Amino acid sequence: MTEKASILLLNGPNLNTLGRREPAIYGSASLADIEAAATRRAGALGATLTAMQSNAEHELVERIQAAADDGTDALIVNAGAFTHTSIAIRDALTYTALPFWDVHISNVFARESFREFSYLSDIAVGVIVGCGPVGYELALEAAIAHLRPHA
Ligand code: DQA
């Protein structure tokens, strides 16, 4: 790892609509709000954060593949509905061999049963579910603690 931990924050389909999408479930923060808060928190913790959102599975796969070679130390991933469907995203994350944290804003275990299955949770270092947008910052703290266990 370089001096500063480099974290990649990835959001999948429909998360670009946060703030307007089912606010009773996902809250009122926009994705821009969430990315700005995470960027501030990363800076305060001495890390750098790069954020990317896509509605397209192949773009997420390509960004994850690139993370294997671009100096990324860890990923925070909310793959949205692809969490429950995408072997391709699982395979890309396995390929990078980078530690990642699987984040869900809502409590997926308190919703429809199809949201309980995840292709990502068992290969994640940690899973943060149902904590709202602050879950991204909790994942960031966990990732940085993992990368710097003695700091
Ligand atoms: C989500 C939960 C998924 O089931 C859903 O498809 C999403 C958002 C969450 O953050 O709670 O798009 O990942």
GROMACS .gro file of N, CA and C and ligand atoms in nm:
model
  466
    1MET      N    1   0.084  -0.120   0.000
    1MET     CA    2   0.000   0.000   0.000
    1MET      C    3   0.087   0.125   0.000
    2THR      N    4   0.046   0.225  -0.078
    2THR     CA    5   0.116   0.353  -0.076
    2THR      C    6   0.090   0.423   0.057
    3GLU      N    7   0.151   0.540   0.077
    3GLU     CA    8   0.137   0.615   0.203
    3GLU      C    9  -0.010   0.636   0.240
    4LYS      N   10  -0.087   0.686   0.143
    4LYS     CA   11  -0.231   0.710   0.168
    4LYS      C   12  -0.312   0.595   0.113
    5ALA      N   13  -0.401   0.541   0.196
    5ALA     CA   14  -0.490   0.435   0.146
    5ALA      C   15  -0.580   0.492   0.038
    6SER      N   16  -0.595   0.416  -0.069
    6SER     CA   17  -0.678   0.458  -0.181
    6SER      C   18  -0.801   0.367  -0.187
    7ILE      N   19  -0.917   0.429  -0.166
    7ILE     CA   20  -1.041   0.352  -0.156
    7ILE      C   21  -1.130   0.387  -0.276
    8LEU      N   22  -1.187   0.284  -0.334
    8LEU     CA   23  -1.281   0.303  -0.445
    8LEU      C   24  -1.423   0.274  -0.395
    9LEU      N   25  -1.510   0.373  -0.411
    9LEU     CA   26  -1.651   0.360  -0.372
    9LEU      C   27  -1.734   0.338  -0.497
   10LEU      N   28  -1.798   0.223  -0.505
   10LEU     CA   29  -1.878   0.190  -0.623
   10LEU      C   30  -2.024   0.176  -0.586
   11ASN      N   31  -2.109   0.241  -0.664
   11ASN     CA   32  -2.253   0.225  -0.649
   11ASN      C   33  -2.313   0.176  -0.780
   12GLY      N   34  -2.406   0.084  -0.767
   12GLY     CA   35  -2.466   0.021  -0.884
   12GLY      C   36  -2.600   0.083  -0.924
   13PRO      N   37  -2.682   0.006  -0.994
   13PRO     CA   38  -2.801   0.060  -1.059
   13PRO      C   39  -2.901   0.124  -0.962
   14ASN      N   40  -2.957   0.233  -1.009
   14ASN     CA   41  -3.063   0.308  -0.941
   14ASN      C   42  -3.014   0.390  -0.822
   15LEU      N   43  -2.888   0.373  -0.784
   15LEU     CA   44  -2.839   0.450  -0.669
   15LEU      C   45  -2.811   0.595  -0.709
   16ASN      N   46  -2.809   0.622  -0.839
   16ASN     CA   47  -2.803   0.762  -0.886
   16ASN      C   48  -2.933   0.837  -0.853
   17THR      N   49  -3.038   0.766  -0.819
   17THR     CA   50  -3.166   0.833  -0.788
   17THR      C   51  -3.186   0.854  -0.638
   18LEU      N   52  -3.085   0.823  -0.558
   18LEU     CA   53  -3.098   0.843  -0.413
   18LEU      C   54  -3.140   0.986  -0.383
   19GLY      N   55  -3.224   1.001  -0.281
   19GLY     CA   56  -3.278   1.133  -0.248
   19GLY      C   57  -3.420   1.148  -0.302
   20ARG      N   58  -3.444   1.084  -0.419
   20ARG     CA   59  -3.579   1.087  -0.478
   20ARG      C   60  -3.641   0.948  -0.476
   21ARG      N   61  -3.555   0.846  -0.467
   21ARG     CA   62  -3.601   0.708  -0.475
   21ARG      C   63  -3.651   0.659  -0.338
   22GLU      N   64  -3.777   0.620  -0.331
   22GLU     CA   65  -3.834   0.560  -0.209
   22GLU      C   66  -3.769   0.616  -0.081
   23PRO      N   67  -3.791   0.746  -0.054
   23PRO     CA   68  -3.720   0.807   0.060
   23PRO      C   69  -3.749   0.741   0.194
   24ALA      N   70  -3.866   0.676   0.207
   24ALA     CA   71  -3.895   0.608   0.333
   24ALA      C   72  -3.798   0.493   0.357
   25ILE      N   73  -3.744   0.438   0.248
   25ILE     CA   74  -3.650   0.325   0.260
   25ILE      C   75  -3.506   0.375   0.255
   26TYR      N   76  -3.478   0.468   0.162
   26TYR     CA   77  -3.338   0.504   0.135
   26TYR      C   78  -3.296   0.640   0.191
   27GLY      N   79  -3.394   0.716   0.245
   27GLY     CA   80  -3.360   0.845   0.304
   27GLY      C   81  -3.357   0.957   0.202
   28SER      N   82  -3.316   1.074   0.247
   28SER     CA   83  -3.324   1.194   0.163
   28SER      C   84  -3.190   1.238   0.106
   29ALA      N   85  -3.083   1.173   0.146
   29ALA     CA   86  -2.950   1.212   0.094
   29ALA      C   87  -2.936   1.168  -0.051
   30SER      N   88  -2.880   1.255  -0.133
   30SER     CA   89  -2.852   1.219  -0.272
   30SER      C   90  -2.719   1.143  -0.278
   31LEU      N   91  -2.693   1.082  -0.393
   31LEU     CA   92  -2.564   1.013  -0.409
   31LEU      C   93  -2.450   1.114  -0.400
   32ALA      N   94  -2.472   1.233  -0.454
   32ALA     CA   95  -2.368   1.337  -0.445
   32ALA      C   96  -2.340   1.372  -0.299
   33ASP      N   97  -2.446   1.381  -0.217
   33ASP     CA   98  -2.427   1.407  -0.074
   33ASP      C   99  -2.343   1.295  -0.010
   34ILE      N  100  -2.379   1.172  -0.043
   34ILE     CA  101  -2.311   1.056   0.016
   34ILE      C  102  -2.165   1.052  -0.027
   35GLU      N  103  -2.140   1.076  -0.155
   35GLU     CA  104  -2.001   1.073  -0.204
   35GLU      C  105  -1.920   1.187  -0.141
   36ALA      N  106  -1.983   1.304  -0.124
   36ALA     CA  107  -1.911   1.416  -0.064
   36ALA      C  108  -1.877   1.386   0.082
   37ALA      N  109  -1.974   1.328   0.155
   37ALA     CA  110  -1.948   1.295   0.296
   37ALA      C  111  -1.839   1.189   0.308
   38ALA      N  112  -1.843   1.091   0.219
   38ALA     CA  113  -1.741   0.985   0.223
   38ALA      C  114  -1.603   1.040   0.186
   39THR      N  115  -1.601   1.132   0.091
   39THR     CA  116  -1.473   1.193   0.052
   39THR      C  117  -1.415   1.273   0.168
   40ARG      N  118  -1.501   1.349   0.238
   40ARG     CA  119  -1.456   1.426   0.355
   40ARG      C  120  -1.404   1.332   0.463
   41ARG      N  121  -1.478   1.226   0.489
   41ARG     CA  122  -1.438   1.132   0.595
   41ARG      C  123  -1.306   1.063   0.558
   42ALA      N  124  -1.292   1.026   0.432
   42ALA     CA  125  -1.167   0.963   0.388
   42ALA      C  126  -1.050   1.059   0.412
   43GLY      N  127  -1.069   1.185   0.374
   43GLY     CA  128  -0.963   1.284   0.393
   43GLY      C  129  -0.926   1.298   0.540
   44ALA      N  130  -1.029   1.300   0.627
   44ALA     CA  131  -1.004   1.315   0.771
   44ALA      C  132  -0.928   1.194   0.825
   45LEU      N  133  -0.947   1.079   0.761
   45LEU     CA  134  -0.880   0.956   0.806
   45LEU      C  135  -0.747   0.934   0.731
   46GLY      N  136  -0.707   1.031   0.651
   46GLY     CA  137  -0.578   1.021   0.582
   46GLY      C  138  -0.581   0.930   0.461
   47ALA      N  139  -0.698   0.911   0.403
   47ALA     CA  140  -0.710   0.826   0.284
   47ALA      C  141  -0.765   0.908   0.168
   48THR      N  142  -0.759   0.851   0.049
   48THR     CA  143  -0.822   0.916  -0.065
   48THR      C  144  -0.935   0.828  -0.116
   49LEU      N  145  -1.039   0.894  -0.168
   49LEU     CA  146  -1.155   0.820  -0.213
   49LEU      C  147  -1.187   0.857  -0.357
   50THR      N  148  -1.212   0.756  -0.437
   50THR     CA  149  -1.261   0.776  -0.574
   50THR      C  150  -1.400   0.713  -0.580
   51ALA      N  151  -1.495   0.787  -0.637
   51ALA     CA  152  -1.633   0.735  -0.642
   51ALA      C  153  -1.679   0.719  -0.785
   52MET      N  154  -1.756   0.614  -0.808
   52MET     CA  155  -1.811   0.587  -0.940
   52MET      C  156  -1.947   0.519  -0.924
   53GLN      N  157  -2.043   0.560  -1.006
   53GLN     CA  158  -2.174   0.493  -1.008
   53GLN      C  159  -2.206   0.456  -1.151
   54SER      N  160  -2.266   0.340  -1.168
   54SER     CA  161  -2.314   0.304  -1.302
   54SER      C  162  -2.438   0.219  -1.290
   55ASN      N  163  -2.525   0.236  -1.390
   55ASN     CA  164  -2.642   0.149  -1.400
   55ASN      C  165  -2.612   0.025  -1.484
   56ALA      N  166  -2.491   0.019  -1.541
   56ALA     CA  167  -2.457  -0.088  -1.635
   56ALA      C  168  -2.362  -0.190  -1.571
   57GLU      N  169  -2.399  -0.314  -1.577
   57GLU     CA  170  -2.318  -0.419  -1.514
   57GLU      C  171  -2.177  -0.423  -1.572
   58HIS      N  172  -2.165  -0.409  -1.706
   58HIS     CA  173  -2.032  -0.422  -1.766
   58HIS      C  174  -1.940  -0.306  -1.724
   59GLU      N  175  -2.000  -0.187  -1.702
   59GLU     CA  176  -1.915  -0.074  -1.658
   59GLU      C  177  -1.863  -0.098  -1.516
   60LEU      N  178  -1.947  -0.155  -1.432
   60LEU     CA  179  -1.902  -0.187  -1.296
   60LEU      C  180  -1.793  -0.295  -1.301
   61VAL      N  181  -1.813  -0.396  -1.384
   61VAL     CA  182  -1.713  -0.503  -1.398
   61VAL      C  183  -1.580  -0.443  -1.446
   62GLU      N  184  -1.586  -0.355  -1.546
   62GLU     CA  185  -1.463  -0.297  -1.601
   62GLU      C  186  -1.393  -0.209  -1.498
   63ARG      N  187  -1.471  -0.135  -1.418
   63ARG     CA  188  -1.409  -0.048  -1.315
   63ARG      C  189  -1.345  -0.133  -1.206
   64ILE      N  190  -1.411  -0.243  -1.171
   64ILE     CA  191  -1.354  -0.333  -1.069
   64ILE      C  192  -1.225  -0.396  -1.123
   65GLN      N  193  -1.228  -0.440  -1.248
   65GLN     CA  194  -1.105  -0.498  -1.308
   65GLN      C  195  -0.992  -0.397  -1.304
   66ALA      N  196  -1.020  -0.271  -1.339
   66ALA     CA  197  -0.916  -0.167  -1.342
   66ALA      C  198  -0.857  -0.145  -1.203
   67ALA      N  199  -0.939  -0.164  -1.101
   67ALA     CA  200  -0.891  -0.142  -0.963
   67ALA      C  201  -0.776  -0.236  -0.926
   68ALA      N  202  -0.766  -0.348  -0.997
   68ALA     CA  203  -0.658  -0.443  -0.968
   68ALA      C  204  -0.521  -0.382  -0.998
   69ASP      N  205  -0.516  -0.284  -1.089
   69ASP     CA  206  -0.388  -0.231  -1.137
   69ASP      C  207  -0.370  -0.082  -1.116
   70ASP      N  208  -0.465  -0.012  -1.056
   70ASP     CA  209  -0.454   0.134  -1.050
   70ASP      C  210  -0.419   0.189  -0.912
   71GLY      N  211  -0.374   0.100  -0.824
   71GLY     CA  212  -0.331   0.147  -0.692
   71GLY      C  213  -0.442   0.146  -0.588
   72THR      N  214  -0.560   0.098  -0.625
   72THR     CA  215  -0.669   0.087  -0.527
   72THR      C  216  -0.630  -0.014  -0.420
   73ASP      N  217  -0.655   0.024  -0.293
   73ASP     CA  218  -0.622  -0.066  -0.182
   73ASP      C  219  -0.744  -0.144  -0.132
   74ALA      N  220  -0.862  -0.085  -0.147
   74ALA     CA  221  -0.984  -0.151  -0.099
   74ALA      C  222  -1.104  -0.089  -0.169
   75LEU      N  223  -1.214  -0.163  -0.170
   75LEU     CA  224  -1.337  -0.115  -0.234
   75LEU      C  225  -1.452  -0.117  -0.134
   76ILE      N  226  -1.540  -0.021  -0.152
   76ILE     CA  227  -1.669  -0.020  -0.083
   76ILE      C  228  -1.773  -0.031  -0.194
   77VAL      N  229  -1.856  -0.135  -0.185
   77VAL     CA  230  -1.943  -0.167  -0.299
   77VAL      C  231  -2.088  -0.177  -0.254
   78ASN      N  232  -2.172  -0.094  -0.313
   78ASN     CA  233  -2.316  -0.117  -0.306
   78ASN      C  234  -2.360  -0.146  -0.449
   79ALA      N  235  -2.371  -0.272  -0.481
   79ALA     CA  236  -2.404  -0.312  -0.619
   79ALA      C  237  -2.554  -0.307  -0.645
   80GLY      N  238  -2.632  -0.253  -0.551
   80GLY     CA  239  -2.776  -0.242  -0.572
   80GLY      C  240  -2.834  -0.379  -0.606
   81ALA      N  241  -2.926  -0.382  -0.701
   81ALA     CA  242  -2.993  -0.508  -0.736
   81ALA      C  243  -2.896  -0.611  -0.793
   82PHE      N  244  -2.781  -0.567  -0.849
   82PHE     CA  245  -2.684  -0.665  -0.902
   82PHE      C  246  -2.627  -0.753  -0.790
   83THR      N  247  -2.636  -0.705  -0.666
   83THR     CA  248  -2.594  -0.787  -0.551
   83THR      C  249  -2.662  -0.924  -0.555
   84HIS      N  250  -2.788  -0.922  -0.596
   84HIS     CA  251  -2.870  -1.042  -0.587
   84HIS      C  252  -2.868  -1.124  -0.716
   85THR      N  253  -2.800  -1.073  -0.819
   85THR     CA  254  -2.808  -1.139  -0.951
   85THR      C  255  -2.674  -1.163  -1.020
   86SER      N  256  -2.568  -1.089  -0.981
   86SER     CA  257  -2.452  -1.080  -1.071
   86SER      C  258  -2.332  -1.167  -1.031
   87ILE      N  259  -2.320  -1.279  -1.098
   87ILE     CA  260  -2.200  -1.361  -1.084
   87ILE      C  261  -2.082  -1.286  -1.147
   88ALA      N  262  -2.110  -1.204  -1.249
   88ALA     CA  263  -2.002  -1.129  -1.317
   88ALA      C  264  -1.934  -1.031  -1.222
   89ILE      N  265  -2.013  -0.962  -1.140
   89ILE     CA  266  -1.952  -0.868  -1.044
   89ILE      C  267  -1.877  -0.947  -0.936
   90ARG      N  268  -1.932  -1.057  -0.891
   90ARG     CA  269  -1.860  -1.143  -0.796
   90ARG      C  270  -1.725  -1.186  -0.854
   91ASP      N  271  -1.727  -1.233  -0.980
   91ASP     CA  272  -1.602  -1.281  -1.042
   91ASP      C  273  -1.500  -1.170  -1.056
   92ALA      N  274  -1.547  -1.047  -1.089
   92ALA     CA  275  -1.454  -0.934  -1.102
   92ALA      C  276  -1.392  -0.901  -0.967
   93LEU      N  277  -1.471  -0.904  -0.861
   93LEU     CA  278  -1.418  -0.875  -0.727
   93LEU      C  279  -1.320  -0.984  -0.685
   94THR      N  280  -1.349  -1.107  -0.716
   94THR     CA  281  -1.257  -1.216  -0.684
   94THR      C  282  -1.126  -1.197  -0.760
   95TYR      N  283  -1.138  -1.157  -0.888
   95TYR     CA  284  -1.020  -1.134  -0.971
   95TYR      C  285  -0.926  -1.031  -0.910
   96THR      N  286  -0.982  -0.920  -0.859
   96THR     CA  287  -0.893  -0.815  -0.805
   96THR      C  288  -0.818  -0.863  -0.682
   97ALA      N  289  -0.878  -0.956  -0.609
   97ALA     CA  290  -0.820  -1.004  -0.482
   97ALA      C  291  -0.802  -0.889  -0.382
   98LEU      N  292  -0.876  -0.781  -0.401
   98LEU     CA  293  -0.869  -0.666  -0.308
   98LEU      C  294  -0.976  -0.682  -0.200
   99PRO      N  295  -0.947  -0.634  -0.079
   99PRO     CA  296  -1.052  -0.640   0.024
   99PRO      C  297  -1.166  -0.546  -0.012
  100PHE      N  298  -1.289  -0.592   0.011
  100PHE     CA  299  -1.402  -0.502  -0.012
  100PHE      C  300  -1.509  -0.520   0.094
  101TRP      N  301  -1.587  -0.413   0.110
  101TRP     CA  302  -1.699  -0.410   0.205
  101TRP      C  303  -1.827  -0.393   0.126
  102ASP      N  304  -1.923  -0.476   0.157
  102ASP     CA  305  -2.053  -0.483   0.088
  102ASP      C  306  -2.151  -0.399   0.170
  103VAL      N  307  -2.200  -0.290   0.111
  103VAL     CA  308  -2.286  -0.196   0.184
  103VAL      C  309  -2.426  -0.195   0.123
  104HIS      N  310  -2.526  -0.195   0.210
  104HIS     CA  311  -2.664  -0.171   0.167
  104HIS      C  312  -2.727  -0.070   0.260
  105ILE      N  313  -2.787   0.031   0.201
  105ILE     CA  314  -2.849   0.138   0.279
  105ILE      C  315  -2.966   0.082   0.360
  106SER      N  316  -3.048   0.003   0.296
  106SER     CA  317  -3.167  -0.053   0.362
  106SER      C  318  -3.132  -0.187   0.427
  107ASN      N  319  -3.220  -0.230   0.517
  107ASN     CA  320  -3.203  -0.362   0.576
  107ASN      C  321  -3.264  -0.464   0.481
  108VAL      N  322  -3.179  -0.524   0.399
  108VAL     CA  323  -3.227  -0.616   0.296
  108VAL      C  324  -3.294  -0.741   0.355
  109PHE      N  325  -3.271  -0.766   0.483
  109PHE     CA  326  -3.333  -0.884   0.548
  109PHE      C  327  -3.473  -0.854   0.600
  110ALA      N  328  -3.512  -0.727   0.594
  110ALA     CA  329  -3.645  -0.689   0.643
  110ALA      C  330  -3.736  -0.653   0.526
  111ARG      N  331  -3.696  -0.693   0.404
  111ARG     CA  332  -3.771  -0.656   0.284
  111ARG      C  333  -3.814  -0.783   0.210
  112GLU      N  334  -3.825  -0.776   0.078
  112GLU     CA  335  -3.866  -0.894   0.002
  112GLU      C  336  -3.759  -1.003   0.018
  113SER      N  337  -3.802  -1.130   0.015
  113SER     CA  338  -3.708  -1.239   0.041
  113SER      C  339  -3.599  -1.247  -0.067
  114PHE      N  340  -3.626  -1.199  -0.191
  114PHE     CA  341  -3.523  -1.208  -0.296
  114PHE      C  342  -3.403  -1.120  -0.265
  115ARG      N  343  -3.419  -1.024  -0.171
  115ARG     CA  344  -3.305  -0.938  -0.136
  115ARG      C  345  -3.213  -1.003  -0.032
  116GLU      N  346  -3.255  -1.117   0.023
  116GLU     CA  347  -3.174  -1.180   0.127
  116GLU      C  348  -3.053  -1.251   0.069
  117PHE      N  349  -3.064  -1.296  -0.058
  117PHE     CA  350  -2.950  -1.366  -0.117
  117PHE      C  351  -2.853  -1.265  -0.178
  118SER      N  352  -2.725  -1.288  -0.154
  118SER     CA  353  -2.621  -1.201  -0.209
  118SER      C  354  -2.512  -1.284  -0.275
  119TYR      N  355  -2.470  -1.242  -0.393
  119TYR     CA  356  -2.355  -1.304  -0.458
  119TYR      C  357  -2.223  -1.246  -0.405
  120LEU      N  358  -2.231  -1.144  -0.321
  120LEU     CA  359  -2.109  -1.073  -0.280
  120LEU      C  360  -2.073  -1.089  -0.133
  121SER      N  361  -2.173  -1.107  -0.047
  121SER     CA  362  -2.148  -1.099   0.098
  121SER      C  363  -2.044  -1.199   0.146
  122ASP      N  364  -2.045  -1.320   0.094
  122ASP     CA  365  -1.954  -1.422   0.149
  122ASP      C  366  -1.810  -1.402   0.107
  123ILE      N  367  -1.786  -1.319   0.004
  123ILE     CA  368  -1.647  -1.291  -0.035
  123ILE      C  369  -1.603  -1.152   0.011
  124ALA      N  370  -1.693  -1.077   0.077
  124ALA     CA  371  -1.658  -0.946   0.132
  124ALA      C  372  -1.583  -0.965   0.263
  125VAL      N  373  -1.500  -0.866   0.298
  125VAL     CA  374  -1.441  -0.868   0.433
  125VAL      C  375  -1.550  -0.841   0.535
  126GLY      N  376  -1.638  -0.745   0.502
  126GLY     CA  377  -1.746  -0.710   0.594
  126GLY      C  378  -1.870  -0.668   0.519
  127VAL      N  379  -1.981  -0.671   0.589
  127VAL     CA  380  -2.110  -0.636   0.531
  127VAL      C  381  -2.178  -0.536   0.624
  128ILE      N  382  -2.226  -0.426   0.568
  128ILE     CA  383  -2.295  -0.325   0.648
  128ILE      C  384  -2.432  -0.303   0.584
  129VAL      N  385  -2.535  -0.333   0.660
  129VAL     CA  386  -2.671  -0.338   0.608
  129VAL      C  387  -2.764  -0.260   0.699
  130GLY      N  388  -2.849  -0.176   0.640
  130GLY     CA  389  -2.958  -0.116   0.716
  130GLY      C  390  -2.918   0.000   0.805
  131CYS      N  391  -2.802   0.057   0.782
  131CYS     CA  392  -2.756   0.171   0.863
  131CYS      C  393  -2.780   0.304   0.794
  132GLY      N  394  -2.850   0.300   0.679
  132GLY     CA  395  -2.872   0.424   0.604
  132GLY      C  396  -2.742   0.468   0.538
  133PRO      N  397  -2.740   0.592   0.489
  133PRO     CA  398  -2.621   0.640   0.418
  133PRO      C  399  -2.494   0.640   0.503
  134VAL      N  400  -2.509   0.646   0.635
  134VAL     CA  401  -2.390   0.645   0.721
  134VAL      C  402  -2.315   0.512   0.707
  135GLY      N  403  -2.383   0.411   0.655
  135GLY     CA  404  -2.318   0.282   0.633
  135GLY      C  405  -2.193   0.293   0.546
  136TYR      N  406  -2.196   0.386   0.451
  136TYR     CA  407  -2.077   0.404   0.364
  136TYR      C  408  -1.958   0.453   0.448
  137GLU      N  409  -1.987   0.543   0.542
  137GLU     CA  410  -1.877   0.595   0.625
  137GLU      C  411  -1.828   0.489   0.724
  138LEU      N  412  -1.922   0.406   0.772
  138LEU     CA  413  -1.881   0.296   0.861
  138LEU      C  414  -1.791   0.199   0.784
  139ALA      N  415  -1.826   0.173   0.660
  139ALA     CA  416  -1.743   0.084   0.577
  139ALA      C  417  -1.605   0.144   0.554
  140LEU      N  418  -1.603   0.274   0.534
  140LEU     CA  419  -1.476   0.343   0.513
  140LEU      C  420  -1.386   0.329   0.637
  141GLU      N  421  -1.444   0.350   0.753
  141GLU     CA  422  -1.368   0.334   0.878
  141GLU      C  423  -1.316   0.191   0.890
  142ALA      N  424  -1.402   0.095   0.857
  142ALA     CA  425  -1.362  -0.046   0.867
  142ALA      C  426  -1.249  -0.076   0.769
  143ALA      N  427  -1.260  -0.023   0.648
  143ALA     CA  428  -1.159  -0.049   0.546
  143ALA      C  429  -1.024   0.009   0.588
  144ILE      N  430  -1.026   0.130   0.638
  144ILE     CA  431  -0.901   0.195   0.676
  144ILE      C  432  -0.839   0.125   0.797
  145ALA      N  433  -0.922   0.084   0.891
  145ALA     CA  434  -0.871   0.009   1.008
  145ALA      C  435  -0.811  -0.124   0.961
  146HIS      N  436  -0.873  -0.185   0.862
  146HIS     CA  437  -0.823  -0.313   0.809
  146HIS      C  438  -0.688  -0.295   0.740
  147LEU      N  439  -0.676  -0.183   0.666
  147LEU     CA  440  -0.552  -0.160   0.591
  147LEU      C  441  -0.438  -0.115   0.682
  148ARG      N  442  -0.474  -0.052   0.795
  148ARG     CA  443  -0.373  -0.002   0.890
  148ARG      C  444  -0.403  -0.056   1.028
  149PRO      N  445  -0.389  -0.185   1.047
  149PRO     CA  446  -0.434  -0.246   1.173
  149PRO      C  447  -0.364  -0.192   1.296
  150HIS      N  448  -0.244  -0.134   1.281
  150HIS     CA  449  -0.170  -0.090   1.400
  150HIS      C  450  -0.171   0.060   1.418
  151ALA      N  451  -0.243   0.132   1.328
  151ALA     CA  452  -0.242   0.280   1.338
  151ALA      C  453  -0.327   0.327   1.455
  152DQA     C1  454  -2.977  -0.173  -0.193
  152DQA     C2  455  -3.067  -0.293  -0.167
  152DQA     C3  456  -3.095  -0.367  -0.297
  152DQA     O1  457  -3.181  -0.478  -0.272
  152DQA     C4  458  -3.164  -0.275  -0.396
  152DQA     O2  459  -3.184  -0.342  -0.519
  152DQA     C5  460  -3.089  -0.148  -0.416
  152DQA     C6  461  -3.035  -0.081  -0.298
  152DQA     C7  462  -2.953  -0.089  -0.066
  152DQA     O3  463  -2.861  -0.009  -0.064
  152DQA     O4  464  -3.031  -0.102   0.031
  152DQA     O5  465  -3.083  -0.094  -0.525
  152DQA     O6  466  -2.849  -0.220  -0.236
   0.00000   0.00000   0.00000
